[in-house]
Short mmCIF file of C-alpha atoms in Angstrom, two decimals:
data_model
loop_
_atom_site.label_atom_id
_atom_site.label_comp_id
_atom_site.label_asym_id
_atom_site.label_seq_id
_atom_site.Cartn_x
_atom_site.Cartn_y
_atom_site.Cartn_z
CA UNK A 1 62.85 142.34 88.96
CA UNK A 2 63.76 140.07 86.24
CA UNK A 3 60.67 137.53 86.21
CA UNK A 4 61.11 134.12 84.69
CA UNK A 5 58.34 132.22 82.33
CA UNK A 6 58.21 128.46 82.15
CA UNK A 7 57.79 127.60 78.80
CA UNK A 8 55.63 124.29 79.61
CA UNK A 9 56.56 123.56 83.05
CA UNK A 10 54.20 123.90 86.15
CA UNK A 11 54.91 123.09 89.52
CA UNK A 12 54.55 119.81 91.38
CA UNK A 13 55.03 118.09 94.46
CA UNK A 14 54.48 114.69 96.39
CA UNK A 15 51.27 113.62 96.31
CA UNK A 16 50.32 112.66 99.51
CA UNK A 17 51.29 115.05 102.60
CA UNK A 18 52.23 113.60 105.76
CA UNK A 19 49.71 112.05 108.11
CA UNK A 20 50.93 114.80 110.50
CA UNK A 21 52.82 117.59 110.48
CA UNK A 22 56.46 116.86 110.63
CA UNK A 23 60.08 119.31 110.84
CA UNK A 24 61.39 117.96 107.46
CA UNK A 25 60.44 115.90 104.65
CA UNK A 26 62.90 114.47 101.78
CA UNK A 27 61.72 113.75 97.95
CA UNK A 28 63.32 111.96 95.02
CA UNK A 29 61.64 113.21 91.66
CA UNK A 30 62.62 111.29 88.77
CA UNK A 31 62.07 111.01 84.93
CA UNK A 32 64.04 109.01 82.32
CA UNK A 33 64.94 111.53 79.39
CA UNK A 34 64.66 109.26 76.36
CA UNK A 35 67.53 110.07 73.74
CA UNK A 36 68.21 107.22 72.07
CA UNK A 37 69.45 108.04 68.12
CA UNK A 38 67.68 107.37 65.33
CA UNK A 39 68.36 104.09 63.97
CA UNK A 40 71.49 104.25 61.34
CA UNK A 41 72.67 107.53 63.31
CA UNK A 42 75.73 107.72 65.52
CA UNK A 43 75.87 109.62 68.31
CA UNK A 44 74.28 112.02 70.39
CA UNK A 45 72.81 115.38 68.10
CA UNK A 46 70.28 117.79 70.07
CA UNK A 47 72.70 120.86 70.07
CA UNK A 48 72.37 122.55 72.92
CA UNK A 49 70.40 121.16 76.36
CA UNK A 50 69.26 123.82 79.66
CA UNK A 51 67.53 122.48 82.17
CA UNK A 52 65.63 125.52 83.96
CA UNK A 53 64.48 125.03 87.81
CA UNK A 54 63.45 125.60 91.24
CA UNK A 55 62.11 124.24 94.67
CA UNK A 56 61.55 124.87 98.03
CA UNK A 57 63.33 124.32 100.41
CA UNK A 58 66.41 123.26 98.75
CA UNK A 59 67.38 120.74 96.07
CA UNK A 60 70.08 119.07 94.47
CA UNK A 61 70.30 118.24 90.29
CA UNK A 62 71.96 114.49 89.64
CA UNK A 63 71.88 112.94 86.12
CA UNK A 64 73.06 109.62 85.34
CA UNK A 65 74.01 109.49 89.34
CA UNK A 66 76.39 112.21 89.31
CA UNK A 67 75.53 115.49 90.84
CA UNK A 68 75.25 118.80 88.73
CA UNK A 69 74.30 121.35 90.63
CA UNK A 70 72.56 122.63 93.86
CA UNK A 71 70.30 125.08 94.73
CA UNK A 72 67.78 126.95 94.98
CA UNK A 73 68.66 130.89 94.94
CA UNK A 74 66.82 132.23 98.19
CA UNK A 75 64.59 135.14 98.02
CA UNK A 76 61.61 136.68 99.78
CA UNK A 77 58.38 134.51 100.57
CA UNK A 78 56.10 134.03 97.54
CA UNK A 79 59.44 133.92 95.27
CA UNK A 80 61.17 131.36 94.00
CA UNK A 81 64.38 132.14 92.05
CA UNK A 82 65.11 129.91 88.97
CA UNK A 83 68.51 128.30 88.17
CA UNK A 84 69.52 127.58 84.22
CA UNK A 85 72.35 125.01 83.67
CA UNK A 86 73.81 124.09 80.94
CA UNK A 87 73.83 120.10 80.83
CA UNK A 88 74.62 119.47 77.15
CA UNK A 89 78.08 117.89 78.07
CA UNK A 90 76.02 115.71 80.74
CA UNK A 91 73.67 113.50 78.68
CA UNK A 92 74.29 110.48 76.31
CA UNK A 93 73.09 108.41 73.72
CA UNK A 94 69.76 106.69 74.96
CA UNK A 95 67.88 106.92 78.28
CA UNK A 96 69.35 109.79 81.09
CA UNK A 97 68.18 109.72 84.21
CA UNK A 98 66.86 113.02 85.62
CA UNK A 99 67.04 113.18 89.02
CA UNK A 100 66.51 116.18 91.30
CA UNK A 101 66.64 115.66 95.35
CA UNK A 102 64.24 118.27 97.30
CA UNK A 103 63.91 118.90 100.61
CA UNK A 104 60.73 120.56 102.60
CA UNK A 105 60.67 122.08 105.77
CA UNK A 106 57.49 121.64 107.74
CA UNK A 107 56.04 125.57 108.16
CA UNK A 108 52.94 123.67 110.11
CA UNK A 109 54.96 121.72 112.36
CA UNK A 110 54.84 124.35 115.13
CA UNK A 111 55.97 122.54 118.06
CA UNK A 112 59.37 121.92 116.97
CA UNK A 113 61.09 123.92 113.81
CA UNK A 114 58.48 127.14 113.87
CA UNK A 115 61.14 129.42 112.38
CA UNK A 116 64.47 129.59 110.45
CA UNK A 117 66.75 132.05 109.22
CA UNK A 118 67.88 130.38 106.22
CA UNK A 119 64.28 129.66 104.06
CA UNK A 120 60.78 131.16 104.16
CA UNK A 121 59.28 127.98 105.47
CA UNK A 122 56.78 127.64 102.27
CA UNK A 123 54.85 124.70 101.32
CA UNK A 124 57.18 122.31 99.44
CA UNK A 125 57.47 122.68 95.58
CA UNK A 126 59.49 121.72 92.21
CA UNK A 127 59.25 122.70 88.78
CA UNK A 128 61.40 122.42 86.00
CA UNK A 129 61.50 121.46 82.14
CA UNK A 130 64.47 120.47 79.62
CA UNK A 131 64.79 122.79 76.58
CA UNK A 132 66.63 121.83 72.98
CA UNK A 133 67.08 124.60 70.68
CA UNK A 134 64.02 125.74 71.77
CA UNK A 135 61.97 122.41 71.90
CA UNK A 136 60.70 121.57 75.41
CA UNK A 137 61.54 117.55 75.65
CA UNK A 138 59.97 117.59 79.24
CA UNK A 139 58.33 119.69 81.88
CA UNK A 140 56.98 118.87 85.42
CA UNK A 141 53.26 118.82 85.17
CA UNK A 142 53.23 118.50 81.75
CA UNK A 143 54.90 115.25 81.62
CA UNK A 144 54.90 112.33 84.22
CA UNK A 145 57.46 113.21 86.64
CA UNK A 146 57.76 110.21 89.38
CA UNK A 147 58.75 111.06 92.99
CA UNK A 148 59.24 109.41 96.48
CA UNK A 149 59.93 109.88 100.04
CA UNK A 150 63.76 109.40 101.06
CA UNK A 151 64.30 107.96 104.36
CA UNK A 152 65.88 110.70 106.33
CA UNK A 153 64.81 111.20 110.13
CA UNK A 154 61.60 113.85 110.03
CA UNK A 155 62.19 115.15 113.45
CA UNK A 156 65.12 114.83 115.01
CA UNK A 157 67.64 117.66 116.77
CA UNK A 158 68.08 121.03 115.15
CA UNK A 159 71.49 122.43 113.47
CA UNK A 160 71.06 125.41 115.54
CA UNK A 161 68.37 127.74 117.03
CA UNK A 162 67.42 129.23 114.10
CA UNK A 163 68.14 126.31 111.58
CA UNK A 164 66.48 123.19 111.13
CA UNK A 165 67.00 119.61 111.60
CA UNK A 166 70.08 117.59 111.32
CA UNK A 167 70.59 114.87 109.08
CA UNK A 168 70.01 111.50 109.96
CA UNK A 169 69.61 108.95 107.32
CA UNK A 170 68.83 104.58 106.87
CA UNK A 171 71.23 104.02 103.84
CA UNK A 172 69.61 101.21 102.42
CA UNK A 173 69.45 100.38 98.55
CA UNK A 174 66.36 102.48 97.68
CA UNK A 175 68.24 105.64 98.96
CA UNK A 176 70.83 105.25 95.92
CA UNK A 177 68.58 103.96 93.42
CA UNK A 178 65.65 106.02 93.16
CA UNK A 179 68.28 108.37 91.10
CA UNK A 180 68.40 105.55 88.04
CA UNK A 181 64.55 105.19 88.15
CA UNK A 182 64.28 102.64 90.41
CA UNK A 183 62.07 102.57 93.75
CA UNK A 184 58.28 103.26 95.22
CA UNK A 185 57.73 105.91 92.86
CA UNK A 186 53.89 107.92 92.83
CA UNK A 187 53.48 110.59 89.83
CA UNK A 188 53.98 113.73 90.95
CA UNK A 189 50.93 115.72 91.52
CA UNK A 190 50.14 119.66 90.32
CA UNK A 191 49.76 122.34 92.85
CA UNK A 192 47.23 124.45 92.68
CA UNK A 193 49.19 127.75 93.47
CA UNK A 194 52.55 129.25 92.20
CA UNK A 195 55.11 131.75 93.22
CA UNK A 196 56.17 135.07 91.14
CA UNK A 197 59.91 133.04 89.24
CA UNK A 198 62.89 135.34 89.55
CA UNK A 199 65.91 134.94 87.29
CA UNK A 200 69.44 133.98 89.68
CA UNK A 201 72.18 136.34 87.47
CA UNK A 202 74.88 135.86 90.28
CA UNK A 203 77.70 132.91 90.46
CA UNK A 204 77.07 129.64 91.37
CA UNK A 205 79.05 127.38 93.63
CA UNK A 206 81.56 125.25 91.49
CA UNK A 207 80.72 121.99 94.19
CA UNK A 208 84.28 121.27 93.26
CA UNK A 209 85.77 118.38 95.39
CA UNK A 210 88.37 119.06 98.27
CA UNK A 211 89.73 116.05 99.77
CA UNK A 212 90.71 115.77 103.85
CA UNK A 213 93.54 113.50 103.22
CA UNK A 214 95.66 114.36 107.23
CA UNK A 215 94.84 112.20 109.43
CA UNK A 216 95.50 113.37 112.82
CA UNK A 217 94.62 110.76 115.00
CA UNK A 218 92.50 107.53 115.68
CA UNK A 219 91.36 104.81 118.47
CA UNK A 220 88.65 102.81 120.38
CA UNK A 221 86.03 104.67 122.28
CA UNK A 222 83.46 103.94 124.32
CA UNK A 223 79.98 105.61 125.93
CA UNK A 224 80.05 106.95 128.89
CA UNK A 225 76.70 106.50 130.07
CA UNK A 226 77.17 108.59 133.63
CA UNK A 227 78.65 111.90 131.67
CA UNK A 228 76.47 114.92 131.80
CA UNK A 229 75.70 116.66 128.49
CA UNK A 230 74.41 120.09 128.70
CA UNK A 231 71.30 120.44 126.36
CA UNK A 232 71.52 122.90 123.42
CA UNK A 233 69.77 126.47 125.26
CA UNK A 234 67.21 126.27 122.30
CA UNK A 235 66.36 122.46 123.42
CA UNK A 236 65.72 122.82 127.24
CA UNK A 237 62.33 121.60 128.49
CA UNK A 238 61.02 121.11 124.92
CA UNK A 239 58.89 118.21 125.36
CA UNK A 240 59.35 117.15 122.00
CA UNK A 241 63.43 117.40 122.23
CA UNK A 242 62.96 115.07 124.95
CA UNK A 243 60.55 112.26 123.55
CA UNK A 244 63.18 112.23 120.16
CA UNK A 245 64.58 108.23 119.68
CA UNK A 246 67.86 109.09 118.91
CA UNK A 247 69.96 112.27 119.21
CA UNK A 248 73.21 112.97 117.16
CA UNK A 249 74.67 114.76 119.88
CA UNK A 250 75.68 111.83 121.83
CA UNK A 251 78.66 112.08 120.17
CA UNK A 252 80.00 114.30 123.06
CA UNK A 253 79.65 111.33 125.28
CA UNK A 254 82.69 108.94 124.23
CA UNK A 255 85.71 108.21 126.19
CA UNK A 256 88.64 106.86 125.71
CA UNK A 257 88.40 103.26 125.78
CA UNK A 258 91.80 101.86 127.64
CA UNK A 259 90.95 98.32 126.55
CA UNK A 260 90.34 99.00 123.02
CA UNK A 261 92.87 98.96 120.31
CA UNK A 262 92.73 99.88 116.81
CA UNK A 263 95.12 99.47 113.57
CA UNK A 264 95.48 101.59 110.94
CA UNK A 265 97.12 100.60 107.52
CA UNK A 266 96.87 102.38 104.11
CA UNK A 267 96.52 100.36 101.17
CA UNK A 268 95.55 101.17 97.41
CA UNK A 269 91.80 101.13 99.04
CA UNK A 270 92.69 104.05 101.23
CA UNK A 271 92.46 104.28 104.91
CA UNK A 272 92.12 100.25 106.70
CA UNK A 273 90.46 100.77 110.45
CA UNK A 274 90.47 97.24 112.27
CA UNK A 275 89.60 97.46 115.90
CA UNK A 276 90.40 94.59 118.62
CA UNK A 277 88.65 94.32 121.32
CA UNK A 278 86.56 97.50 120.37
CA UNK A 279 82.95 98.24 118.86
CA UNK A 280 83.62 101.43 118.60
CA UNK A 281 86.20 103.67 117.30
CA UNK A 282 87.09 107.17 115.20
CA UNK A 283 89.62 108.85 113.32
CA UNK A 284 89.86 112.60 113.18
CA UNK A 285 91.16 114.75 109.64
CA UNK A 286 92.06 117.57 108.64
CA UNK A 287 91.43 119.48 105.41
CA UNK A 288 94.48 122.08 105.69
CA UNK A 289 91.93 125.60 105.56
CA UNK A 290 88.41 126.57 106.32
CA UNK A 291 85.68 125.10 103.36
CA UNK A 292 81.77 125.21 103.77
CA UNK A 293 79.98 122.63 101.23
CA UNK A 294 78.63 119.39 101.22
CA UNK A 295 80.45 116.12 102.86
CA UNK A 296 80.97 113.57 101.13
CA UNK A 297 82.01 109.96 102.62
CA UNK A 298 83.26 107.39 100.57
CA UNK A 299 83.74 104.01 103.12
CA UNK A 300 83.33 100.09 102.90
CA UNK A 301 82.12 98.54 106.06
CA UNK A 302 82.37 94.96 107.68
CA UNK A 303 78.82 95.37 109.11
CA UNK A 304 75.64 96.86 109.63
CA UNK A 305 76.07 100.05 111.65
CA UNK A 306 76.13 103.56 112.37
CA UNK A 307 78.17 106.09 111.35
CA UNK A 308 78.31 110.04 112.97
CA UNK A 309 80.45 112.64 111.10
CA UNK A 310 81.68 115.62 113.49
CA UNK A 311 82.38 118.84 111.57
CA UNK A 312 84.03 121.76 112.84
CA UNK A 313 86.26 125.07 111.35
CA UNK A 314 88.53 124.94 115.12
CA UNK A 315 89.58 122.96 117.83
CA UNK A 316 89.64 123.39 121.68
CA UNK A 317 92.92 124.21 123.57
CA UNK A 318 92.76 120.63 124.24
CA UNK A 319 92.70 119.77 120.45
CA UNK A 320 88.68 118.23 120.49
CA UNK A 321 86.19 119.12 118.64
CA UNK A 322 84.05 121.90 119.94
CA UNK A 323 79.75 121.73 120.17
CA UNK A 324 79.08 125.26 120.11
CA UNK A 325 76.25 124.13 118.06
CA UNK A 326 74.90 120.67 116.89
CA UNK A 327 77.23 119.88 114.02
CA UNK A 328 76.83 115.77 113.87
CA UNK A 329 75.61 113.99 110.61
CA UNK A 330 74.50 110.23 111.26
CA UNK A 331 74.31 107.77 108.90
CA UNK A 332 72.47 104.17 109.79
CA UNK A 333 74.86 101.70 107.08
CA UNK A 334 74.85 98.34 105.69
CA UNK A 335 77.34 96.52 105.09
CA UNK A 336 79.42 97.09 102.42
CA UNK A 337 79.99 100.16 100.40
CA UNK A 338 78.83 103.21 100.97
CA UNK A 339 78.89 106.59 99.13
CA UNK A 340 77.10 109.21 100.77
CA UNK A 341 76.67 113.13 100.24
CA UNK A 342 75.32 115.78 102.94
CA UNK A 343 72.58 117.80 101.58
CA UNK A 344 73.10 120.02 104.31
CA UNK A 345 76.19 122.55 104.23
CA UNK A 346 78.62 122.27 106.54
CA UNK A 347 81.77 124.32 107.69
CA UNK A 348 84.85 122.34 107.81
CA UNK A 349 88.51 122.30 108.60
CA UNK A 350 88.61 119.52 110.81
CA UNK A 351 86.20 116.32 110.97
CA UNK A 352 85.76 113.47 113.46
CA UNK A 353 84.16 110.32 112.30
CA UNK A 354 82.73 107.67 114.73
CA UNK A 355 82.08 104.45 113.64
CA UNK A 356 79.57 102.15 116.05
CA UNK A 357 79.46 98.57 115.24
CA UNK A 358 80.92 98.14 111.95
CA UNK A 359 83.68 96.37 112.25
CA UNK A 360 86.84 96.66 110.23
CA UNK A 361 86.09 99.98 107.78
CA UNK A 362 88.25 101.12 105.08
CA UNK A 363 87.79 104.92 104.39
CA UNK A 364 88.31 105.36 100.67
CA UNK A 365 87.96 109.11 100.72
CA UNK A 366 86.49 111.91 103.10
CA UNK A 367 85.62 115.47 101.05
CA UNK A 368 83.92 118.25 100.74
CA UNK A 369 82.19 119.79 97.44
CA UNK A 370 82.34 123.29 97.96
CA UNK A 371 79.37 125.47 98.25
CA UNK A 372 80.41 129.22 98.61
CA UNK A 373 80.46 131.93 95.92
CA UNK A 374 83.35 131.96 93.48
CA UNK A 375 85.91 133.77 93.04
CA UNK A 376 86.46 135.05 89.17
CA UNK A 377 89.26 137.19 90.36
CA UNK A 378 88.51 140.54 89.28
CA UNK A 379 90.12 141.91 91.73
CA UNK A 380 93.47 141.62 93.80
CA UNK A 381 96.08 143.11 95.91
CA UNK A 382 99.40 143.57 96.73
CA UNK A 383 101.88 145.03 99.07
CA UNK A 384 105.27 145.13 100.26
CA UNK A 385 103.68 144.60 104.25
CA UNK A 386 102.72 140.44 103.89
CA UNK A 387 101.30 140.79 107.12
CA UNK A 388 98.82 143.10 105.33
CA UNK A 389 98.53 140.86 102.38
CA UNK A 390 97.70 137.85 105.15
CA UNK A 391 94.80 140.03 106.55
CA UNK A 392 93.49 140.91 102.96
CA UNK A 393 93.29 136.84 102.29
CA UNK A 394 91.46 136.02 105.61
CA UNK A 395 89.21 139.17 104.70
CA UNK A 396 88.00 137.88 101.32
CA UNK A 397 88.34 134.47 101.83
CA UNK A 398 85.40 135.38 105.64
CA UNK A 399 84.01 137.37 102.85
CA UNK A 400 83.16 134.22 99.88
CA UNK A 401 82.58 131.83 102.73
CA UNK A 402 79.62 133.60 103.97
CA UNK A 403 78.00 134.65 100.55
CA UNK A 404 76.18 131.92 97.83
CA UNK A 405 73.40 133.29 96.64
CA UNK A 406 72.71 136.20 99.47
CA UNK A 407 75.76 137.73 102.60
CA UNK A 408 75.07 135.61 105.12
CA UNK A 409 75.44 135.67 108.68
CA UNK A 410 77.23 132.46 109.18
CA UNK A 411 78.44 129.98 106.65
CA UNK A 412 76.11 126.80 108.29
CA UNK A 413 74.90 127.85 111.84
CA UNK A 414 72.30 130.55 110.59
CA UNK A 415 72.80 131.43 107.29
CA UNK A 416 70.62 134.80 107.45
CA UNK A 417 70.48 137.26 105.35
CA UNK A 418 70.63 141.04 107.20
CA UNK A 419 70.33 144.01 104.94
CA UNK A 420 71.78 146.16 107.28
CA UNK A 421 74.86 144.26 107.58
CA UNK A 422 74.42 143.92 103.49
CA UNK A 423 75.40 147.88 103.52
CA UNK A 424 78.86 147.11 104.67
CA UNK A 425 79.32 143.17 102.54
CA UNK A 426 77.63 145.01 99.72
CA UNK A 427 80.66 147.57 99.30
CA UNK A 428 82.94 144.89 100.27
CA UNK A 429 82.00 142.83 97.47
CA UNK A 430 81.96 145.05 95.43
CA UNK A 431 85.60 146.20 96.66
CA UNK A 432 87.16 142.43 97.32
CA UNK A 433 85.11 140.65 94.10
CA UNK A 434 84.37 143.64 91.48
CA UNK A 435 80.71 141.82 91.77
CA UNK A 436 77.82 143.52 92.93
CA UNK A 437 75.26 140.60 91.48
CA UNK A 438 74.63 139.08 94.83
CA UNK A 439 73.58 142.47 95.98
CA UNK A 440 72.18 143.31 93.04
CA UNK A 441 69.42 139.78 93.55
CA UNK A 442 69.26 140.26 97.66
CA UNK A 443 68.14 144.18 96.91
#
């Protein structure tokens, strides 16, 4: 195993726990990275800048508001594998804002989200320091990191039966500005014990942005309070399913709503939505192949509202959206703009989004920032059979969507890991990629 020192860094982590135990908690850490020039000098001159890091369960790198990179590597429990970036091209002249976006899943909230197959369920942590040239300019626990609580939903319906909750989120200003320092801020507080720090050799996901730009159709909807929805198997008779105060999967309850009408319009803005006679309405996309990353929603809104983005990699015979498995993001808005990004991955060809009581929307761009292992291509091939040729694309293209940092069993759903199936993805890796790291780390 290739071990990892912190030079000065120790791990940290919000310094109050929750009153009770609760499915999943969401933390902003922060810290303003002073690097203002010398007076009479010019420009930015601290050759070259890592930043070297890890959390539990999984966290996302921003600085100066725009996002890096997003981790962590998974590994076994009482691990944590440590991610090195590169961010000289990312800071300026004077103050950056370091912000890193970690979220904890609740291993003592039994009741609920007792198990997973994608994390070890640990205690929540973070550590990480900035190194010039060898100079440490600043380290968790060494130097005051700030952090606070993001308002996302901390019990609310599960992804799956072995995944844990969905997203729900109250967009309000202190969800975007915590990232440029500002918001209820504690300083971060030490924890007592830490993991053995693994070095993460293999690829990481570019995050680079693929747009949904087809829009297949659109029009009013309404509720349909009397239709039956057939709980989730891994939600029946859980009491504390059935006490929850709002549940994303509603979204299998609208109808067509005859009396409804709603206009669509491009414009420089992007996509105009301007119901009559309707509260609520959607508009379905699609992204042209099969992606699994992070969603990102760029839309200005007449009013206060809610928002629920439907992801799926197929349709029904009918053309719908299937729920094979809760795959609804929900998003409580203010008017106005707003930018939002899933922390959550999701698998995506096609996407629904329903908008409840905003009025007239415009849609200025619906992506995805890929999150599956790259392809360097090492390897290829070629034949005169294209049917052949077809099946060797849809092989390595199942293959990269179900490995990041270990072979997974499903690109969102579950996200295992299975070393015996890892004897067959191992070779085929190896075979499709010419890389062997990702076997190399799960091993």
């Amino acid at each position: 195993m290739n071990q990892v020192t912190f030079s000065a860094a120790k791990a940290v982590f919000f310094p109050i726990p929750p009153a009770e135990p609760v499915a999943v908690s969401q933390y902003g850490f922060y810290y303003a990275l002073d690097l203002t020039s010398p007076e009479g000098e010019e420009g930015l001159d601290v050759g070259r800048v890592v930043i070297r890091l890890t959390a539990r369960n999984i966290y996302r790198l921003y600085i100066n508001g725009e996002v890096i990179m997003h981790g962590p590597a998974r590994t076994a429990h009482g691990y944590c594998r440590v991610d090195e970036v590169d961010i000289t091209d990312r800071l300026t002249d004077g103050v950056n804002h370091i912000a890193v976006e970690v979220v904890a899943y609740g291993r003592e909230w039994t009741g609920y989200n007792h198990y997973s197959n994608d994390c070890t369920l640990e205690d929540g942590l973070f550590i990480a320091e900035i190194e010039a040239n060898g100079e440490v300019l600043c380290a968790t626990g060494r130097d005051e990191w700030q952090v606070c609580a993001i308002k996302r939903a901390p019990v609310c319906e599960r992804i799956s039966h072995s995944r844990e909750c969905v997203e729900i989120y109250t967009l309000d200003d202190d969800y975007y500005l915590w990232k440029l320092g500002f918001g209820a801020f504690q300083a971060a507080s030490l924890l007592g014990d830490e993991p053995v720090y693994l070095a993460h050799e293999a690829l990481m996901p570019s995050l680079k942005e693929y747009f949904f730009e087809e829009v297949t159709s659109f029009g009013a909807v309404k509720v349909d309070p009397d239709r039956k929805i057939e709980e989730f198997f891994y939600e029946r008779g859980n009491p504390i399913f059935a006490s929850l105060p709002e549940r994303p999967t509603d979204c299998r309850k609208p109808v067509e709503d005859p009396d409804g009408v709603v206009r669509a319009d491009f414009n420089e803005e992007g996509l105009v939505l301007t119901p009559e006679n309707a509260t609520d309405f959607f508009t379905t996309w699609e992204g042209g192949e099969s992606r699994v990353g992070f969603i990102r929603i760029a839309v200005t809104c007449e009013q206060a509202g809610v928002i629920d983005i439907v992801r799926s990699e197929i349709t029904d015979v009918d053309g719908t959206l299937p729920y094979y498995f809760n795959n609804v993001t929900r998003l409580h808005v203010p008017a106005g703009l707003t930018e939002f990004i899933t922390m959550e991955p999701a698998l995506a060809r096609y996407m629904q989004v329903y908008f409840r009581g905003v009025g007239q929307v415009t849609v200025h761009s619906l992506s995805i920032l890929e999150d599956s292992y790259p392809d360097e291509k090492r390897a290829t091939f070629l034949c005169s059979n294209d049917n052949i040729n077809r099946l060797y694309k849809a092989a390595k293209k199942t293959l990269l969507l179900n490995t990041l940092d270990i072979f997974m069993d499903c690109p969102e759903r579950e996200r295992g890991g299975w070393l015996c199936d890892s004897l067959w993805t191992g070779r085929a890796a190896s075979l499709l990629l010419s890389d062997n790291r990702v076997e190399r780390e799960y091993l």
